[in-house]
C-alpha atoms as a PDB file:
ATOM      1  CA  UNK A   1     -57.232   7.564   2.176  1.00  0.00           C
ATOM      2  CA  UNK A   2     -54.628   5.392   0.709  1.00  0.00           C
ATOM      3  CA  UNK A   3     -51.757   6.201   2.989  1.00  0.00           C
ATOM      4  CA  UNK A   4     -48.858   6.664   0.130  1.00  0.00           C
ATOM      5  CA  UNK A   5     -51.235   9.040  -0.824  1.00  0.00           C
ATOM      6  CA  UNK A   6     -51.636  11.021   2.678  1.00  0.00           C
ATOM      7  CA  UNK A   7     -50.742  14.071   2.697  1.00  0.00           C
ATOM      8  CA  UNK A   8     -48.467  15.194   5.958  1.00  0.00           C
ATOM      9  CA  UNK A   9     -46.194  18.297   5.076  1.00  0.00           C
ATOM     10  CA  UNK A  10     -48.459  21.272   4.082  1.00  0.00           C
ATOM     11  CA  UNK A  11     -47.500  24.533   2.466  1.00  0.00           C
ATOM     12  CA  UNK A  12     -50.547  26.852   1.973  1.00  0.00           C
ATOM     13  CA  UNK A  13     -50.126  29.756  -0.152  1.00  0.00           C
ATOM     14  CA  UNK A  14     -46.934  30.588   2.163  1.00  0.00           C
ATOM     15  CA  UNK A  15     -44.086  33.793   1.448  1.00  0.00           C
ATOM     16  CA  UNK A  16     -41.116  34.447   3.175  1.00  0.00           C
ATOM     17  CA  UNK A  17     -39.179  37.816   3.564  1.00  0.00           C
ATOM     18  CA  UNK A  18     -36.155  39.240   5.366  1.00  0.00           C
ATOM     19  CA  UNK A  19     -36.068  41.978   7.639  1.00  0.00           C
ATOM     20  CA  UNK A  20     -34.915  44.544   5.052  1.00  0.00           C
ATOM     21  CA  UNK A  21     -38.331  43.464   2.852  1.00  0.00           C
ATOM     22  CA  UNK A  22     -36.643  40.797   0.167  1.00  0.00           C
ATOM     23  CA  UNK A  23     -39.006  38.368  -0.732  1.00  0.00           C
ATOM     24  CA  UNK A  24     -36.928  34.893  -0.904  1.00  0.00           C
ATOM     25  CA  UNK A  25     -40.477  32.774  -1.362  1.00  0.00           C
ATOM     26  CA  UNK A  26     -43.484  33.842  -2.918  1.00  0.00           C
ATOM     27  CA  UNK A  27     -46.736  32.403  -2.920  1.00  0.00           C
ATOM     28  CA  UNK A  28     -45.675  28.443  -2.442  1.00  0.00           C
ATOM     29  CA  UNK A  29     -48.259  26.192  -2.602  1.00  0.00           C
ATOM     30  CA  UNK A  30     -47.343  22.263  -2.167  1.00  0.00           C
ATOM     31  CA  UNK A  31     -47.610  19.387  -0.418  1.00  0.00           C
ATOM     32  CA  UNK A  32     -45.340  16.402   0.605  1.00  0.00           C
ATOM     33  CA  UNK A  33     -46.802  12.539   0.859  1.00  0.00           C
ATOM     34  CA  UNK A  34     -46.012   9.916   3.361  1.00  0.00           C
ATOM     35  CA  UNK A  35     -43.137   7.965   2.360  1.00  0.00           C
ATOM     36  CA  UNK A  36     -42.357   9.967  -0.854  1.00  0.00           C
ATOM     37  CA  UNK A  37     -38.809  11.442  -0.868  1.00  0.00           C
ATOM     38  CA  UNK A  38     -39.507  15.164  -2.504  1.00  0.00           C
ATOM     39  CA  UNK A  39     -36.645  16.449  -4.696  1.00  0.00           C
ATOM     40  CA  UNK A  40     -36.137  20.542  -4.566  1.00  0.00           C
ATOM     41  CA  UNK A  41     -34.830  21.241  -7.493  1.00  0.00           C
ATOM     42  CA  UNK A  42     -33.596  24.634  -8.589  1.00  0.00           C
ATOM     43  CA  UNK A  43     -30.376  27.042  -8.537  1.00  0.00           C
ATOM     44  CA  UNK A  44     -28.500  28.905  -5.773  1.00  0.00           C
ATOM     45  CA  UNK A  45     -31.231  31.245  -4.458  1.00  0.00           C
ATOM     46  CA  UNK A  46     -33.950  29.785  -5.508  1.00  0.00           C
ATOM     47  CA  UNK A  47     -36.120  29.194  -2.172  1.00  0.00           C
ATOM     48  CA  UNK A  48     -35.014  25.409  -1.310  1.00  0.00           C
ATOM     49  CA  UNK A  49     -33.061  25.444   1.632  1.00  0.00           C
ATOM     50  CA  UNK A  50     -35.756  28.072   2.513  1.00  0.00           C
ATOM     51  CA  UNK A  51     -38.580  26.018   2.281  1.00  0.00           C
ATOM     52  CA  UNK A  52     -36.450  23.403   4.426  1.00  0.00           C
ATOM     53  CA  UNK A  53     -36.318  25.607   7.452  1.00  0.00           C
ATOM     54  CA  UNK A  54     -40.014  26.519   7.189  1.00  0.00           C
ATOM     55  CA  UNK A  55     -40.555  22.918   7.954  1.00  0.00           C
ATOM     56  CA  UNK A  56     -38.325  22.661  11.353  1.00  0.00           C
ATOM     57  CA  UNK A  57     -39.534  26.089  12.503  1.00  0.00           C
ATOM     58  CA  UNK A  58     -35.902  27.063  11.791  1.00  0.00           C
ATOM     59  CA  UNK A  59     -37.809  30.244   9.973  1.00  0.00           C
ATOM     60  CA  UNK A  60     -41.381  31.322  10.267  1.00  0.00           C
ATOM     61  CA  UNK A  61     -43.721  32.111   7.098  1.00  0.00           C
ATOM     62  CA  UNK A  62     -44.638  35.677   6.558  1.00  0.00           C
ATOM     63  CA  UNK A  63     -48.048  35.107   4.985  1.00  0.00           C
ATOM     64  CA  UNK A  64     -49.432  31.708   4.567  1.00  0.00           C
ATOM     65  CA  UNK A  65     -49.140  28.647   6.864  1.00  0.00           C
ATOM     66  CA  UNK A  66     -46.657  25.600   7.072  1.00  0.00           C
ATOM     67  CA  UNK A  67     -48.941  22.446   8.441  1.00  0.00           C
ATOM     68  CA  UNK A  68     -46.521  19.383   9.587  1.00  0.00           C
ATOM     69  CA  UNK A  69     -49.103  16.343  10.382  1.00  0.00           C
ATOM     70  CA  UNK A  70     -52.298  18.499   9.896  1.00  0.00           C
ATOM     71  CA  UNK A  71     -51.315  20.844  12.708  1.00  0.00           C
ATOM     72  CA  UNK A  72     -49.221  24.827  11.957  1.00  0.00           C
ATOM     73  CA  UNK A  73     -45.986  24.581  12.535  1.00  0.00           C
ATOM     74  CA  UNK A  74     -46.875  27.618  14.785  1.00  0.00           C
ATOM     75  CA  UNK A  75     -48.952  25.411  17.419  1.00  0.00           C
ATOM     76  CA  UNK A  76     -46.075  22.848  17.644  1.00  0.00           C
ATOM     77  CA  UNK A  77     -43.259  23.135  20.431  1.00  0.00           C
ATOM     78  CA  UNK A  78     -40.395  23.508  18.490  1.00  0.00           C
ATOM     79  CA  UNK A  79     -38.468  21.279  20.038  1.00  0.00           C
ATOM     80  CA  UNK A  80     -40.808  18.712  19.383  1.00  0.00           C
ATOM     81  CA  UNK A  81     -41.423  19.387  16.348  1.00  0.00           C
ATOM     82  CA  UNK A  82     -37.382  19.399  15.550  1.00  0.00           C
ATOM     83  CA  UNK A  83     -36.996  16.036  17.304  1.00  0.00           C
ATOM     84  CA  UNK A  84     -39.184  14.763  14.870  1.00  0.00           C
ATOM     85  CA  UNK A  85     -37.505  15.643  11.997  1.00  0.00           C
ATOM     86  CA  UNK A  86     -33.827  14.236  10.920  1.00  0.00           C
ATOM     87  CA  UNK A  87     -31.852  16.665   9.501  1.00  0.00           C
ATOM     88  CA  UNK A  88     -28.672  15.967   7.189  1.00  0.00           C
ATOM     89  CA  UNK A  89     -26.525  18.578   5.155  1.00  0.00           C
ATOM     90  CA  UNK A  90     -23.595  19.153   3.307  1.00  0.00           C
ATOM     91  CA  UNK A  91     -20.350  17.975   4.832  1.00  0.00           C
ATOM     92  CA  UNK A  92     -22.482  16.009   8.100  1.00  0.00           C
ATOM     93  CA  UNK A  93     -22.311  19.085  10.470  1.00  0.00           C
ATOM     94  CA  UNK A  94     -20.950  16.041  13.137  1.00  0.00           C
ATOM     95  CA  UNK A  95     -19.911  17.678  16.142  1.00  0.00           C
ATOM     96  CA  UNK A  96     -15.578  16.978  15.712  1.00  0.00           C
ATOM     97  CA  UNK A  97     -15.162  16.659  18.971  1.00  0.00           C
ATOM     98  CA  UNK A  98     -17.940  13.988  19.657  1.00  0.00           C
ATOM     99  CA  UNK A  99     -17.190  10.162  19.076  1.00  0.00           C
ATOM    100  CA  UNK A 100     -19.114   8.242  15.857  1.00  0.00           C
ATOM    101  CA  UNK A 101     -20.992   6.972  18.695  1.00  0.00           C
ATOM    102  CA  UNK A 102     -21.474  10.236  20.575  1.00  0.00           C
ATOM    103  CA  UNK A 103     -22.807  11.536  16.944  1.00  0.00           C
ATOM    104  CA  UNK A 104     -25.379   9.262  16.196  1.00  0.00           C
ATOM    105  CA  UNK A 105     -26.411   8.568  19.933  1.00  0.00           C
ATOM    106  CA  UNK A 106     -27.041  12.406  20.499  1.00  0.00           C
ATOM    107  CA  UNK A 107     -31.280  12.459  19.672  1.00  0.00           C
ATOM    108  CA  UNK A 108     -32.032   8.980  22.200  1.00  0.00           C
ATOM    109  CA  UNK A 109     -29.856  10.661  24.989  1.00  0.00           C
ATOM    110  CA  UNK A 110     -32.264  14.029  24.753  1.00  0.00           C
ATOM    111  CA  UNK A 111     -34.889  11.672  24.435  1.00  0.00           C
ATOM    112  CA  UNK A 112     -33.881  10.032  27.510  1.00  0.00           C
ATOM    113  CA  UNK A 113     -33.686   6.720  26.048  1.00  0.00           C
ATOM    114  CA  UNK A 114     -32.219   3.934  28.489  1.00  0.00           C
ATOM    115  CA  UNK A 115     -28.225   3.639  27.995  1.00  0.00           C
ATOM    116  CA  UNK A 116     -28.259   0.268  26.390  1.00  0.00           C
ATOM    117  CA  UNK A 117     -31.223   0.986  24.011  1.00  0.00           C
ATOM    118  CA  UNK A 118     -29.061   3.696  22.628  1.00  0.00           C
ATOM    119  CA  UNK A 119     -25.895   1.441  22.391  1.00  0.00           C
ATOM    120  CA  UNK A 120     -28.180  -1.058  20.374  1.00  0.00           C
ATOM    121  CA  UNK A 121     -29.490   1.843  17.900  1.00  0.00           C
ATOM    122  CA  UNK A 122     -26.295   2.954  17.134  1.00  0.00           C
ATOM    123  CA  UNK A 123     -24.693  -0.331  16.069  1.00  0.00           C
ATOM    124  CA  UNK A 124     -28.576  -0.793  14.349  1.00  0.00           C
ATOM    125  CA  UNK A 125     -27.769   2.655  12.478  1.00  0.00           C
ATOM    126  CA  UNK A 126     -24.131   2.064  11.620  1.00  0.00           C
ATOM    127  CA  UNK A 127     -24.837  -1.202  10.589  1.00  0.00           C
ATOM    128  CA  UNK A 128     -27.663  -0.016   8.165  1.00  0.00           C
ATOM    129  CA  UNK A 129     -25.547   2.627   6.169  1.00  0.00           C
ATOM    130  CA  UNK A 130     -22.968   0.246   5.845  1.00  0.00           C
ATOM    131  CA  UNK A 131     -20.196   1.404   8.353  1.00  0.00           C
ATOM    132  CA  UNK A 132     -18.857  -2.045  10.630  1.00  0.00           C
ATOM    133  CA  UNK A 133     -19.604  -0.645  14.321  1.00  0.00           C
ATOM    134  CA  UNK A 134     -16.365  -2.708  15.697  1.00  0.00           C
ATOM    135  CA  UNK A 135     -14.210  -0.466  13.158  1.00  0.00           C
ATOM    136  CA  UNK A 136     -16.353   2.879  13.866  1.00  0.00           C
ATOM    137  CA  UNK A 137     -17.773   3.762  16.871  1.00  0.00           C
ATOM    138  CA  UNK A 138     -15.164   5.101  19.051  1.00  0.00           C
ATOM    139  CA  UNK A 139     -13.589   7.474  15.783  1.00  0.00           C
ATOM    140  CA  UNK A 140     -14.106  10.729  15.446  1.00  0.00           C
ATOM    141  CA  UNK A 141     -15.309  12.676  12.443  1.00  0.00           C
ATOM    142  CA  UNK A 142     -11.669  13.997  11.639  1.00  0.00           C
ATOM    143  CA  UNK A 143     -10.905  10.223  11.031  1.00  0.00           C
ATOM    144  CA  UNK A 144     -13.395   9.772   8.336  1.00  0.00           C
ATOM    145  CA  UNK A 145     -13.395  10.273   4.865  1.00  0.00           C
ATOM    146  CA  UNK A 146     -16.399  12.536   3.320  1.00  0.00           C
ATOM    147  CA  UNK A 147     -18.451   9.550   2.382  1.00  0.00           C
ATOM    148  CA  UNK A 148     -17.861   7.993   5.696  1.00  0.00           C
ATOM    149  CA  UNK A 149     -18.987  11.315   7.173  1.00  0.00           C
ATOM    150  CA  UNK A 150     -21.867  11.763   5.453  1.00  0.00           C
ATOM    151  CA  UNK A 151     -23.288   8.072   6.170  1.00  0.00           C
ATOM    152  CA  UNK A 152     -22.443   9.016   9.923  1.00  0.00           C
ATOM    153  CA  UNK A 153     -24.815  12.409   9.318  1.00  0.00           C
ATOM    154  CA  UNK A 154     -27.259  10.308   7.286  1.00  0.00           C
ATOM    155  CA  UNK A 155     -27.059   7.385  10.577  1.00  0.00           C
ATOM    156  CA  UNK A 156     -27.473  10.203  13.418  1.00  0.00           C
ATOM    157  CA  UNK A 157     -30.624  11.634  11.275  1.00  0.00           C
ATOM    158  CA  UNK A 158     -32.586   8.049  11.456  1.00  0.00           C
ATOM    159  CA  UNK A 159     -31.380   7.619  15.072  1.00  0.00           C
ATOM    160  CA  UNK A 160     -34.496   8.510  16.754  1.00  0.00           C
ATOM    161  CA  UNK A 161     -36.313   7.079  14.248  1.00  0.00           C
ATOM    162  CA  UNK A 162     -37.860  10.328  13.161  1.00  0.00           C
ATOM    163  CA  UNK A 163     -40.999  10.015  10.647  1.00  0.00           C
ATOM    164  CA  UNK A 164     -39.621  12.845   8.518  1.00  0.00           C
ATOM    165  CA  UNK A 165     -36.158  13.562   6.761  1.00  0.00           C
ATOM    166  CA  UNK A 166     -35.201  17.292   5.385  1.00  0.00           C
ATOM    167  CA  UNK A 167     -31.967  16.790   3.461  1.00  0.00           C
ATOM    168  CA  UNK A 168     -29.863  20.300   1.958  1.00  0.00           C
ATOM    169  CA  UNK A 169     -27.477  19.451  -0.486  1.00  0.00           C
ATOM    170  CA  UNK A 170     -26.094  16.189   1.389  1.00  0.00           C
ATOM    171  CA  UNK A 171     -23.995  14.738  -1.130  1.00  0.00           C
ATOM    172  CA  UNK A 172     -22.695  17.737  -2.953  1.00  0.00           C
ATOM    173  CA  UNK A 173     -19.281  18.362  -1.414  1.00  0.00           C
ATOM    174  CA  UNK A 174     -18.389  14.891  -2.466  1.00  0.00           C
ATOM    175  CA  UNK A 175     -16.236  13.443  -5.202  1.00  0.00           C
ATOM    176  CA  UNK A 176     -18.334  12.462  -8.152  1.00  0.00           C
ATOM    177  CA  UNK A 177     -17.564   8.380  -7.879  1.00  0.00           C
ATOM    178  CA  UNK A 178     -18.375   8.905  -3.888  1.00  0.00           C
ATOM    179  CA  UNK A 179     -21.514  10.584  -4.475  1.00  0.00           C
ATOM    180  CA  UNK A 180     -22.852   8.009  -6.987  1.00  0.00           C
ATOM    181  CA  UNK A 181     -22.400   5.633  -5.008  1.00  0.00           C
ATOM    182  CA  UNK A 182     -23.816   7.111  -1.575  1.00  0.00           C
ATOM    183  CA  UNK A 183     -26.842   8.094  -3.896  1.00  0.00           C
ATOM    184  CA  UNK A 184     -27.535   4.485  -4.868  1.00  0.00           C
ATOM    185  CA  UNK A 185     -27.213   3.223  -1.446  1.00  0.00           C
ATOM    186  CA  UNK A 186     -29.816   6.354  -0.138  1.00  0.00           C
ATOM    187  CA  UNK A 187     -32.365   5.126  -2.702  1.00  0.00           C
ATOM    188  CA  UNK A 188     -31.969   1.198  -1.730  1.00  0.00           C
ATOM    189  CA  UNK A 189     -32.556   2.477   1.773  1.00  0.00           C
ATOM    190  CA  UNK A 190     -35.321   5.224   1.603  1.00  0.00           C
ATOM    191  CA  UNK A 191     -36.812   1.453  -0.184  1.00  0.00           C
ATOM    192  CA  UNK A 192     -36.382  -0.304   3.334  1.00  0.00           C
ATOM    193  CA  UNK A 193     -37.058   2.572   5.380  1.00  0.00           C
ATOM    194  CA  UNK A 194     -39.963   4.630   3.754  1.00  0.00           C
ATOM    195  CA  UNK A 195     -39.331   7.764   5.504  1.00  0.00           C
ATOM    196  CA  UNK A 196     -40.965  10.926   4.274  1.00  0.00           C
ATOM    197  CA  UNK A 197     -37.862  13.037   2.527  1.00  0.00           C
ATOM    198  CA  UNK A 198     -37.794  16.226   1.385  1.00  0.00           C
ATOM    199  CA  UNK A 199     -34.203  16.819  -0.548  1.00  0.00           C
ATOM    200  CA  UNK A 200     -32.275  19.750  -1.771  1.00  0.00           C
ATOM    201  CA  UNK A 201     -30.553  19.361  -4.940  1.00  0.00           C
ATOM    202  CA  UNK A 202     -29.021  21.607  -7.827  1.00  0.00           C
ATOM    203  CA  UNK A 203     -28.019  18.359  -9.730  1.00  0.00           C
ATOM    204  CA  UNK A 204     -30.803  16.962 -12.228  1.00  0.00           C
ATOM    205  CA  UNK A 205     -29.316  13.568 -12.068  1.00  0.00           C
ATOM    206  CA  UNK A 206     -29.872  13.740  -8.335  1.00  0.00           C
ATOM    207  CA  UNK A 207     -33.001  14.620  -8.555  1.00  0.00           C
ATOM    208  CA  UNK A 208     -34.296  12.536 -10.963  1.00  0.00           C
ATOM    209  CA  UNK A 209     -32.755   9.406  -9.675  1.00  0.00           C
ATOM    210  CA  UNK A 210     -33.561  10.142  -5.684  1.00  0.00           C
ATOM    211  CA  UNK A 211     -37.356  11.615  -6.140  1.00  0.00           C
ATOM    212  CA  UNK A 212     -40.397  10.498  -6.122  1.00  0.00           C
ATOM    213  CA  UNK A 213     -41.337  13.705  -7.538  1.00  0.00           C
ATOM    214  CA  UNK A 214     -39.401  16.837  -8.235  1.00  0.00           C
ATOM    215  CA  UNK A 215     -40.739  20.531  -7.657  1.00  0.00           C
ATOM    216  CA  UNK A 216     -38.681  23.104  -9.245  1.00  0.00           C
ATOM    217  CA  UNK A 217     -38.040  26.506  -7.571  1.00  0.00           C
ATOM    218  CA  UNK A 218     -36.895  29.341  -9.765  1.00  0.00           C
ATOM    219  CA  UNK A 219     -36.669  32.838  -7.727  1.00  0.00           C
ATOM    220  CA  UNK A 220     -38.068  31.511  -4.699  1.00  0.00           C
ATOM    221  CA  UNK A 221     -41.407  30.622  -6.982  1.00  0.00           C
ATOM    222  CA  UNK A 222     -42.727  26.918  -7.711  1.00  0.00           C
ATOM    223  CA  UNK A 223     -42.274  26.282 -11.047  1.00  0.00           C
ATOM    224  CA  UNK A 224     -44.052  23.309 -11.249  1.00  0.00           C
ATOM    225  CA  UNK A 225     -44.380  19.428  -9.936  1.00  0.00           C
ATOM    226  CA  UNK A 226     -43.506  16.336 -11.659  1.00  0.00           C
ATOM    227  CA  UNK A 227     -42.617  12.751 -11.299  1.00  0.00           C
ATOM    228  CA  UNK A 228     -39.164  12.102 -13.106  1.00  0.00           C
ATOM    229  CA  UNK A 229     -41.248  11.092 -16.302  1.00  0.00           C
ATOM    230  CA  UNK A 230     -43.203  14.282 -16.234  1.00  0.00           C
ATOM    231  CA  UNK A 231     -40.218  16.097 -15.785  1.00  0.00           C
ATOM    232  CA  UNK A 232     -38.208  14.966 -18.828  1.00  0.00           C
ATOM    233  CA  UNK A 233     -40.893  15.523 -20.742  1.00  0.00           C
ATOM    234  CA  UNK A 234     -42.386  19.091 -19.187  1.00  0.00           C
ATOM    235  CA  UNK A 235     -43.230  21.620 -21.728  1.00  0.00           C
ATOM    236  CA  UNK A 236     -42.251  24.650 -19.285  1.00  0.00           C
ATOM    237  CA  UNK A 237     -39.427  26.646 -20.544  1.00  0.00           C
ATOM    238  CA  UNK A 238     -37.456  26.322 -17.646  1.00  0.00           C
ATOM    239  CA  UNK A 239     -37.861  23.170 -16.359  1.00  0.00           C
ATOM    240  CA  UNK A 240     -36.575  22.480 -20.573  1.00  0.00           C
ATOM    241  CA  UNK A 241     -33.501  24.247 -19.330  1.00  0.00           C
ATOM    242  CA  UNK A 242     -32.625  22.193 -16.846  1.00  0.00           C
ATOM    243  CA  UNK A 243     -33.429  18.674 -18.633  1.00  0.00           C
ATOM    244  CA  UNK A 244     -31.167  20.121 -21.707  1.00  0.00           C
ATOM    245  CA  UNK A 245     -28.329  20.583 -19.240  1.00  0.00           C
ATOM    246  CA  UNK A 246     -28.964  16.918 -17.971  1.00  0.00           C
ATOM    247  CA  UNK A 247     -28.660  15.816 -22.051  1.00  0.00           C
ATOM    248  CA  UNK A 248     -25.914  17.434 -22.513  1.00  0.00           C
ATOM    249  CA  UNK A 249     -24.169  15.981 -19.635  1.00  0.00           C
ATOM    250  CA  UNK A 250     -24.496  19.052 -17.356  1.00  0.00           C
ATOM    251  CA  UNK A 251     -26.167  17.741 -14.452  1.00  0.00           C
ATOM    252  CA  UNK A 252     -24.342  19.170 -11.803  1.00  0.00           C
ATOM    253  CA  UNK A 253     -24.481  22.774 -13.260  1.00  0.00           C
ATOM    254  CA  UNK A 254     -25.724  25.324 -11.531  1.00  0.00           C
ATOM    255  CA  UNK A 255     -27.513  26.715 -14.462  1.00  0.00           C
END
């Protein structure tokens, strides 16, 4: 099998309800390819961030079955599974009172890396988002501006040099010329790098410009799949919506 083809996140026919019975995923069906970055596209409520934490084991399917590297998410430690996995959201979620360093250093040090591989990876990882380590390393996250933040988040994620990347909303608390430009230096890296991304998004834009392909969620059901041409193009009512919006110049509208 052609390995940009593989397949290595699995979701098989999975649902997802809350204790009091509401069904927040229905029925998704979908895989993820090795190296592709995923866009999950769709409005508040829709079932992305859900989907995200049925990867890490942060929630467990109620029917169906999750498969990360051929194997059920149930049959993988979770820990292990988690270390695996970078994970970056909205506003960095650095811990304020830990150092840049600290930050981005935290995965080796579980890992039990030796003290001056972890020293090396850090200046590696601030180096490769574009942050000078001289001028960074010993600030803390207070000191930062958002984009600065988020690159930190974005660094700490590829610290332990995870094979996968789950991303909610990363860029979306950011001004608009700050998020541009983060987004065109994530897509020159996820170039380099080749990780296998899955990204939440409400912005079209976004999506179009950071996916390989883009599966739209409405009501916690899969709409559909499409590469970015596909998408523009897709005769579906509702994914029509959403590339009107983007026409009009309403990309970042929740619909």
């Amino acid at each position: 099998m052609n390995e940009a083809q593989e397949t290595v996140i699995e979701f098989r026919r999975v649902s997802f309800r809350l204790a009091n019975e509401h069904l927040l995923l229905s029925d998704l069906s979908l895989s993820v390819r090795r190296g592709e970055t995923l866009t999950l596209l769709g409005r508040s409520g829709s079932g992305k961030t859900t989907t995200l934490k049925l990867i890490n084991r942060m929630l467990e399917p109620s029917t169906g079955e999750v498969r990360v590297e051929g194997r059920s998410t149930l049959d993988w430690d979770p820990i292990r599974l988690r270390r695996s996995i970078g994970y970056v959201i909205q506003e960095a979620g650095l811990f304020p009172h830990f150092t840049v360093e600290r930050n981005i250093g935290l995965v080796p040090q579980l890992e039990r890396w030796a003290p001056e591989k972890i020293r090396a990876r850090v200046h590696e990882m601030l180096a490769l988002v574009g942050l000078p380590p001289e001028r960074f390393l010993s600030r803390y996250p207070r000191e930062l501006s958002g984009g600065q933040r988020q690159r930190v988040g974005v660094a700490r994620a590829l610290a332990g040099d995870p094979p996968f990347l789950l991303m909610d909303e990363p860029f979306g608390a950011l001004d608009p010329l700050t998020r541009v430009e983060i987004q065109r230096e994530f897509r020159a890296l996820q170039e380099r790098l080749k990780k296998t991304i899955v990204f939440v998004t409400h912005d079209v834009r976004e999506a179009l410009l950071l996916g390989t392909r883009i599966a739209l969620l409405e009501e916690g059901r899969l709409v559909g799949i499409y590469t970015p041409g596909e998408f523009l193009h897709a005769p579906d009512p509702i994914a029509a919506t959403y590339v009107a919006a983007y026409r009009a110049g309403d990309a970042n509208s929740n619909l």
